[in-house]
C-alpha cells in the first residue's frame, strides 16, 4: 500500500445518446441500492458523453436523478441533436457537421454553470479530447497537467470532448496556445487505462487502484454467417463514404473500448468491475433520441444494473475495507 492509500475510480465510456445507460445505472445505484455515487468515488474519468457525466459528478452539479431524468431525457437529447429535414435526408453525407453544436454547448453550460476545472478541489477529474492538428491526446485534469493549466471552464472542456467528427464542429480552446479539439473517443472510447496511469502518476500504487467502469453497449451477435459474409464482402469495396455510412466512428469507439477494458482487467484484476452488455443493433446509433429509443436504453440500464449490482456492492465493500485498513495503518505509525 502506498502512502496515499486506496483510490476508487468511476470510468465512463462515450457513446452519444447511449449515455442514457451509464446515467441511469448511476441513478439505480443511488435510488435502488442506496449508494451515494459522488461520496463513494474519488476520481471521475470520462470520454465524450461520459465526459459530461464525469464533469457533472465531479462538479457536484446536482442529483444523479436530475442527470438521468432531465439531462438524458429524450427532450434534452433531441435539443442537443436537433435535426432539420435536410439533416435527416443527408445524415453524414452532407459536406458540413450534422449539427451546429450550439445547443450542445448550452446544455453543458446549463449543467456546469461556468465552473472552471481547477475549481474542483475535493475530487479528481480526467476528461479526454483529441488535438487533430497536432495528433495528440489532450488530457484535462483538475490541478494537474498542461492541458488544464489555463483553467478552462468545464463547459469548454465538455464541448471539446464531445465534438464527434461528422456530427459536431471542432472546438477551439481559450488558451493562448490555442488548440483545435474533437471528441476524445478518437483516441479511446474507454478512459480506464488513462485513469489508471494518471493515478500512478499522482503517486498511488497499482495495488491501491480500484475501478468501476461503465460502458454504453456493444451490438448483439445476431447476424447469420450468410449476413456477415454479405457485409464483409461489401466492405471490401467501401471508401470513405461507405465506411461513414456504415458507422465508421462507432466502429472505432467499440474497438478502442474492447482494448482498454481488456488492459484494465489485466492490470487491476478483481479490483476492476465493468458493467456493459449487448444491445440490438438498432439501439447502437449515436444520435437516435426518440422517446421510444430512450425508454429502451433505460430498460437495458436497469437490466445491466440488476445483473451487476451484487458484484458492484462487493467491490465497494472491499474498497471500504481497504480504506479502513489504510486509516488504521496510518494511525498506528
Protein backbone atom coordinates (compact mmCIF):
# COMPACT_ATOMS: atom_id res chain seq x y z
CA UNK A 1 0.00 0.00 0.00
CA UNK A 2 1.29 3.44 -0.95
CA UNK A 3 1.40 6.40 1.40
CA UNK A 4 -1.66 7.76 -0.38
CA UNK A 5 -3.92 4.78 0.30
CA UNK A 6 -6.71 3.48 -1.95
CA UNK A 7 -8.27 5.44 -4.81
CA UNK A 8 -11.64 4.47 -6.29
CA UNK A 9 -12.25 5.45 -9.92
CA UNK A 10 -15.52 5.73 -11.82
CA UNK A 11 -14.76 5.44 -15.54
CA UNK A 12 -17.46 6.19 -18.13
CA UNK A 13 -17.35 5.38 -21.83
CA UNK A 14 -18.52 7.52 -24.71
CA UNK A 15 -21.47 6.61 -26.90
CA UNK A 16 -23.51 9.67 -27.83
CA UNK A 17 -27.13 9.34 -26.80
CA UNK A 18 -26.31 5.92 -25.35
CA UNK A 19 -25.06 7.93 -22.37
CA UNK A 20 -28.61 7.27 -21.19
CA UNK A 21 -27.32 3.90 -19.98
CA UNK A 22 -24.50 4.91 -17.57
CA UNK A 23 -26.57 7.88 -16.34
CA UNK A 24 -29.43 5.55 -15.43
CA UNK A 25 -27.17 2.85 -13.96
CA UNK A 26 -25.85 5.54 -11.60
CA UNK A 27 -29.42 6.58 -10.82
CA UNK A 28 -30.30 3.00 -9.86
CA UNK A 29 -27.16 2.74 -7.73
CA UNK A 30 -28.43 5.66 -5.66
CA UNK A 31 -32.18 5.08 -5.85
CA UNK A 32 -32.35 1.28 -5.58
CA UNK A 33 -29.07 0.33 -3.88
CA UNK A 34 -28.67 3.43 -1.64
CA UNK A 35 -25.10 4.01 -2.85
CA UNK A 36 -24.15 7.71 -2.74
CA UNK A 37 -22.29 7.98 -6.04
CA UNK A 38 -20.30 11.17 -5.52
CA UNK A 39 -19.30 10.24 -1.97
CA UNK A 40 -18.26 6.72 -2.98
CA UNK A 41 -15.77 7.60 -5.71
CA UNK A 42 -12.56 9.64 -5.51
CA UNK A 43 -11.89 10.03 -9.22
CA UNK A 44 -14.22 10.56 -12.19
CA UNK A 45 -12.98 9.87 -15.73
CA UNK A 46 -14.97 10.27 -18.92
CA UNK A 47 -14.83 10.36 -22.70
CA UNK A 48 -17.39 12.01 -24.99
CA UNK A 49 -20.84 11.66 -23.39
CA UNK A 50 -19.04 10.06 -20.42
CA UNK A 51 -17.12 13.33 -20.04
CA UNK A 52 -20.40 15.16 -19.48
CA UNK A 53 -21.38 12.70 -16.76
CA UNK A 54 -17.94 12.75 -15.11
CA UNK A 55 -17.85 16.56 -15.07
CA UNK A 56 -21.39 16.73 -13.65
CA UNK A 57 -20.45 14.41 -10.79
CA UNK A 58 -17.07 15.97 -10.03
CA UNK A 59 -18.63 19.44 -10.15
CA UNK A 60 -21.44 18.25 -7.82
CA UNK A 61 -23.80 19.97 -10.25
CA UNK A 62 -26.95 18.28 -8.98
CA UNK A 63 -28.52 14.97 -8.12
CA UNK A 64 -27.93 11.82 -10.11
CA UNK A 65 -31.70 11.63 -10.57
CA UNK A 66 -31.65 15.03 -12.30
CA UNK A 67 -28.79 13.91 -14.50
CA UNK A 68 -30.63 10.78 -15.63
CA UNK A 69 -34.20 12.05 -15.83
CA UNK A 70 -33.53 15.53 -17.21
CA UNK A 71 -30.04 15.62 -18.70
CA UNK A 72 -30.53 12.34 -20.56
CA UNK A 73 -34.22 12.61 -21.38
CA UNK A 74 -35.44 12.35 -24.96
CA UNK A 75 -36.37 16.04 -24.84
CA UNK A 76 -32.91 17.17 -23.73
CA UNK A 77 -31.06 14.90 -26.14
CA UNK A 78 -33.29 15.96 -29.03
CA UNK A 79 -32.41 19.60 -28.38
CA UNK A 80 -28.69 18.77 -28.42
CA UNK A 81 -29.08 16.68 -31.59
CA UNK A 82 -31.60 18.88 -33.37
CA UNK A 83 -32.23 17.53 -36.86
CA UNK A 84 -33.55 19.56 -39.76
CA UNK A 85 -35.29 17.85 -42.66
CA UNK A 86 -32.05 18.34 -44.62
CA UNK A 87 -30.07 16.62 -41.83
CA UNK A 88 -32.43 13.65 -41.85
CA UNK A 89 -32.13 13.27 -45.61
CA UNK A 90 -28.36 13.52 -45.89
CA UNK A 91 -27.04 12.48 -42.48
CA UNK A 92 -23.24 12.23 -42.58
CA UNK A 93 -23.23 12.53 -46.36
CA UNK A 94 -23.52 16.33 -46.23
CA UNK A 95 -20.37 18.43 -46.51
CA UNK A 96 -20.65 20.02 -43.05
CA UNK A 97 -21.24 18.76 -39.49
CA UNK A 98 -24.65 17.22 -38.99
CA UNK A 99 -25.34 19.51 -36.00
CA UNK A 100 -24.06 23.01 -35.28
CA UNK A 101 -23.17 22.26 -31.64
CA UNK A 102 -24.83 25.40 -30.23
CA UNK A 103 -27.39 23.51 -28.16
CA UNK A 104 -24.75 21.01 -27.03
CA UNK A 105 -22.60 23.75 -25.56
CA UNK A 106 -25.63 25.40 -23.97
CA UNK A 107 -26.66 22.12 -22.35
CA UNK A 108 -23.19 21.84 -20.83
CA UNK A 109 -23.36 25.41 -19.58
CA UNK A 110 -26.81 24.87 -18.07
CA UNK A 111 -25.48 21.95 -16.04
CA UNK A 112 -21.98 23.18 -15.22
CA UNK A 113 -22.72 26.90 -14.66
CA UNK A 114 -19.41 28.43 -15.69
CA UNK A 115 -17.35 26.47 -13.15
CA UNK A 116 -13.69 26.09 -14.11
CA UNK A 117 -11.89 22.78 -13.99
CA UNK A 118 -9.48 23.80 -11.23
CA UNK A 119 -12.38 24.95 -9.05
CA UNK A 120 -12.92 21.27 -8.25
CA UNK A 121 -10.86 20.61 -5.12
CA UNK A 122 -12.26 17.51 -3.44
CA UNK A 123 -12.31 15.05 -6.34
CA UNK A 124 -10.06 14.07 -9.23
CA UNK A 125 -11.38 14.61 -12.75
CA UNK A 126 -9.99 13.40 -16.08
CA UNK A 127 -11.56 14.24 -19.43
CA UNK A 128 -10.05 13.28 -22.78
CA UNK A 129 -10.10 15.17 -26.07
CA UNK A 130 -8.03 14.98 -29.24
CA UNK A 131 -5.96 17.69 -30.97
CA UNK A 132 -6.47 16.57 -34.55
CA UNK A 133 -3.99 19.10 -35.99
CA UNK A 134 -1.05 18.01 -33.84
CA UNK A 135 -2.43 14.46 -33.49
CA UNK A 136 -2.12 14.49 -29.73
CA UNK A 137 -4.17 13.19 -26.86
CA UNK A 138 -5.43 16.10 -24.72
CA UNK A 139 -5.94 15.34 -21.03
CA UNK A 140 -7.93 17.79 -18.96
CA UNK A 141 -7.18 17.21 -15.26
CA UNK A 142 -8.06 19.44 -12.36
CA UNK A 143 -4.95 20.74 -10.58
CA UNK A 144 -2.65 18.72 -12.87
CA UNK A 145 -1.41 18.70 -16.42
CA UNK A 146 -0.65 21.30 -19.05
CA UNK A 147 -3.98 20.99 -20.85
CA UNK A 148 -5.87 22.22 -17.80
CA UNK A 149 -3.23 24.73 -16.71
CA UNK A 150 -5.08 27.64 -18.34
CA UNK A 151 -8.09 26.64 -16.18
CA UNK A 152 -10.83 26.39 -18.80
CA UNK A 153 -14.49 26.20 -17.90
CA UNK A 154 -15.98 22.74 -17.70
CA UNK A 155 -18.33 23.89 -20.44
CA UNK A 156 -15.38 24.42 -22.80
CA UNK A 157 -13.81 21.11 -21.80
CA UNK A 158 -17.01 19.12 -22.31
CA UNK A 159 -17.85 20.91 -25.54
CA UNK A 160 -14.46 19.89 -26.95
CA UNK A 161 -14.61 16.37 -25.53
CA UNK A 162 -17.96 15.70 -27.24
CA UNK A 163 -17.18 17.23 -30.66
CA UNK A 164 -17.58 13.99 -32.59
CA UNK A 165 -16.31 14.38 -36.17
CA UNK A 166 -19.10 14.50 -38.80
CA UNK A 167 -21.64 15.19 -36.04
CA UNK A 168 -20.29 18.41 -34.47
CA UNK A 169 -17.81 21.18 -35.36
CA UNK A 170 -14.32 21.19 -33.89
CA UNK A 171 -13.88 23.35 -30.76
CA UNK A 172 -11.14 25.95 -30.24
CA UNK A 173 -9.69 26.23 -26.74
CA UNK A 174 -9.40 29.58 -24.99
CA UNK A 175 -5.74 29.02 -24.15
CA UNK A 176 -3.08 31.38 -25.52
CA UNK A 177 -1.60 28.46 -27.43
CA UNK A 178 -4.92 27.63 -28.99
CA UNK A 179 -5.76 24.03 -29.79
CA UNK A 180 -8.49 22.75 -32.13
CA UNK A 181 -10.13 19.79 -30.46
CA UNK A 182 -12.50 16.99 -31.26
CA UNK A 183 -14.08 14.10 -29.37
CA UNK A 184 -11.67 12.14 -27.19
CA UNK A 185 -13.27 8.92 -28.44
CA UNK A 186 -10.93 9.15 -31.43
CA UNK A 187 -8.13 8.22 -29.04
CA UNK A 188 -10.03 5.78 -26.83
CA UNK A 189 -13.71 5.42 -26.06
CA UNK A 190 -12.95 3.98 -22.63
CA UNK A 191 -10.83 6.19 -20.32
CA UNK A 192 -9.97 3.37 -17.92
CA UNK A 193 -6.31 2.99 -18.84
CA UNK A 194 -5.74 6.75 -18.88
CA UNK A 195 -7.31 6.99 -15.41
CA UNK A 196 -5.12 4.17 -14.10
CA UNK A 197 -1.92 5.72 -15.45
CA UNK A 198 -2.96 9.13 -14.10
CA UNK A 199 -3.43 7.57 -10.66
CA UNK A 200 0.03 6.07 -10.87
CA UNK A 201 1.44 9.47 -11.88
CA UNK A 202 -0.20 11.00 -8.80
CA UNK A 203 1.68 8.54 -6.60
CA UNK A 204 -0.87 5.79 -5.99
CA UNK A 205 0.35 2.21 -6.03
CA UNK A 206 -1.20 -0.11 -8.59
CA UNK A 207 -2.46 -2.36 -5.79
CA UNK A 208 -4.38 0.61 -4.36
CA UNK A 209 -6.31 1.42 -7.55
CA UNK A 210 -9.94 0.28 -7.72
CA UNK A 211 -12.33 0.89 -10.59
CA UNK A 212 -15.94 0.65 -11.67
CA UNK A 213 -16.16 1.04 -15.44
CA UNK A 214 -19.49 1.79 -17.15
CA UNK A 215 -19.87 1.01 -20.84
CA UNK A 216 -22.52 2.07 -23.33
CA UNK A 217 -23.11 -1.23 -25.08
CA UNK A 218 -21.92 -3.34 -27.96
CA UNK A 219 -24.04 -4.80 -30.79
CA UNK A 220 -25.60 -8.18 -30.18
CA UNK A 221 -24.17 -11.01 -32.26
CA UNK A 222 -27.41 -11.69 -34.12
CA UNK A 223 -26.20 -11.95 -37.71
CA UNK A 224 -26.10 -15.24 -39.56
CA UNK A 225 -22.89 -16.32 -41.24
CA UNK A 226 -24.54 -15.50 -44.56
CA UNK A 227 -25.34 -11.95 -43.40
CA UNK A 228 -21.83 -11.45 -42.04
CA UNK A 229 -20.30 -12.66 -45.28
CA UNK A 230 -22.51 -10.35 -47.29
CA UNK A 231 -21.47 -7.32 -45.21
CA UNK A 232 -17.84 -8.41 -45.16
CA UNK A 233 -17.66 -8.78 -48.93
CA UNK A 234 -19.36 -5.41 -49.40
CA UNK A 235 -16.86 -3.78 -47.03
CA UNK A 236 -14.00 -4.73 -49.32
CA UNK A 237 -15.25 -2.05 -51.71
CA UNK A 238 -16.03 0.69 -49.19
CA UNK A 239 -14.28 4.03 -49.47
CA UNK A 240 -14.73 6.94 -47.04
CA UNK A 241 -18.43 7.33 -47.88
CA UNK A 242 -19.06 3.62 -47.48
CA UNK A 243 -17.35 3.43 -44.10
CA UNK A 244 -19.03 6.60 -42.83
CA UNK A 245 -22.45 5.39 -43.88
CA UNK A 246 -21.77 2.10 -42.11
CA UNK A 247 -20.77 3.60 -38.77
CA UNK A 248 -17.02 4.16 -39.00
CA UNK A 249 -16.96 6.35 -35.86
CA UNK A 250 -18.88 3.82 -33.81
CA UNK A 251 -16.62 1.00 -35.03
CA UNK A 252 -13.56 2.97 -33.87
CA UNK A 253 -15.19 3.61 -30.49
CA UNK A 254 -16.17 -0.03 -29.97
CA UNK A 255 -12.71 -1.28 -30.91
CA UNK A 256 -10.88 1.01 -28.51
CA UNK A 257 -13.28 0.19 -25.67
CA UNK A 258 -12.52 -3.51 -26.06
CA UNK A 259 -8.78 -2.88 -25.82
CA UNK A 260 -9.00 -0.57 -22.79
CA UNK A 261 -11.33 -2.89 -20.91
CA UNK A 262 -9.01 -5.85 -21.53
CA UNK A 263 -5.95 -3.95 -20.35
CA UNK A 264 -7.69 -2.56 -17.25
CA UNK A 265 -8.83 -6.03 -16.22
CA UNK A 266 -5.33 -7.40 -16.71
CA UNK A 267 -3.82 -4.64 -14.57
CA UNK A 268 -6.35 -4.48 -11.74
CA UNK A 269 -7.74 -8.00 -11.61
CA UNK A 270 -10.60 -8.30 -9.13
CA UNK A 271 -10.27 -4.63 -8.18
CA UNK A 272 -11.92 -3.87 -11.54
CA UNK A 273 -15.60 -4.27 -12.42
CA UNK A 274 -17.02 -3.46 -15.83
CA UNK A 275 -20.74 -3.05 -16.42
CA UNK A 276 -21.85 -3.19 -20.05
CA UNK A 277 -23.67 -5.56 -22.35
CA UNK A 278 -25.13 -6.26 -25.74
CA UNK A 279 -27.67 -4.02 -27.46
CA UNK A 280 -29.83 -4.64 -30.51
CA UNK A 281 -28.15 -3.03 -33.49
CA UNK A 282 -30.99 -0.54 -33.86
CA UNK A 283 -30.11 0.88 -30.44
CA UNK A 284 -26.42 1.38 -31.26
CA UNK A 285 -26.95 4.66 -33.14
CA UNK A 286 -25.10 7.59 -31.58
CA UNK A 287 -27.80 10.17 -32.27
CA UNK A 288 -31.20 8.49 -32.14
CA UNK A 289 -33.05 10.48 -29.47
CA UNK A 290 -36.65 9.31 -29.86
CA UNK A 291 -38.73 8.75 -26.74
CA UNK A 292 -39.15 5.05 -27.53
CA UNK A 293 -35.42 4.59 -28.04
CA UNK A 294 -34.54 6.37 -24.78
CA UNK A 295 -37.05 4.20 -22.92
CA UNK A 296 -35.44 1.11 -24.43
CA UNK A 297 -31.99 2.28 -23.29
CA UNK A 298 -33.36 2.92 -19.80
CA UNK A 299 -34.66 -0.66 -19.74
CA UNK A 300 -31.24 -2.01 -20.63
CA UNK A 301 -29.65 0.21 -17.98
CA UNK A 302 -31.89 -1.33 -15.32
CA UNK A 303 -31.23 -4.84 -16.61
CA UNK A 304 -27.45 -4.33 -16.51
CA UNK A 305 -27.76 -2.76 -13.06
CA UNK A 306 -29.63 -5.81 -11.77
CA UNK A 307 -27.07 -8.16 -13.30
CA UNK A 308 -24.13 -6.25 -11.86
CA UNK A 309 -25.29 -4.85 -8.53
CA UNK A 310 -24.07 -7.77 -6.39
CA UNK A 311 -20.59 -7.54 -7.91
CA UNK A 312 -20.59 -3.74 -7.58
CA UNK A 313 -21.64 -3.89 -3.92
CA UNK A 314 -18.89 -6.43 -3.22
CA UNK A 315 -16.34 -4.16 -4.88
CA UNK A 316 -17.49 -1.17 -2.83
CA UNK A 317 -17.33 -3.17 0.42
CA UNK A 318 -13.78 -4.19 -0.39
CA UNK A 319 -12.84 -0.57 -1.12
CA UNK A 320 -14.28 0.47 2.24
CA UNK A 321 -12.28 -2.26 3.96
CA UNK A 322 -9.11 -1.13 2.18
CA UNK A 323 -9.73 2.45 3.28
CA UNK A 324 -10.27 1.34 6.88
CA UNK A 325 -7.08 -0.71 6.80
CA UNK A 326 -5.17 2.28 5.48
CA UNK A 327 -6.59 4.54 8.21
CA UNK A 328 -5.61 2.03 10.89
CA UNK A 329 -2.13 1.68 9.43
CA UNK A 330 -1.63 5.45 9.39
CA UNK A 331 -2.95 5.71 12.94
CA UNK A 332 -0.51 3.10 14.17
CA UNK A 333 2.50 4.98 12.81
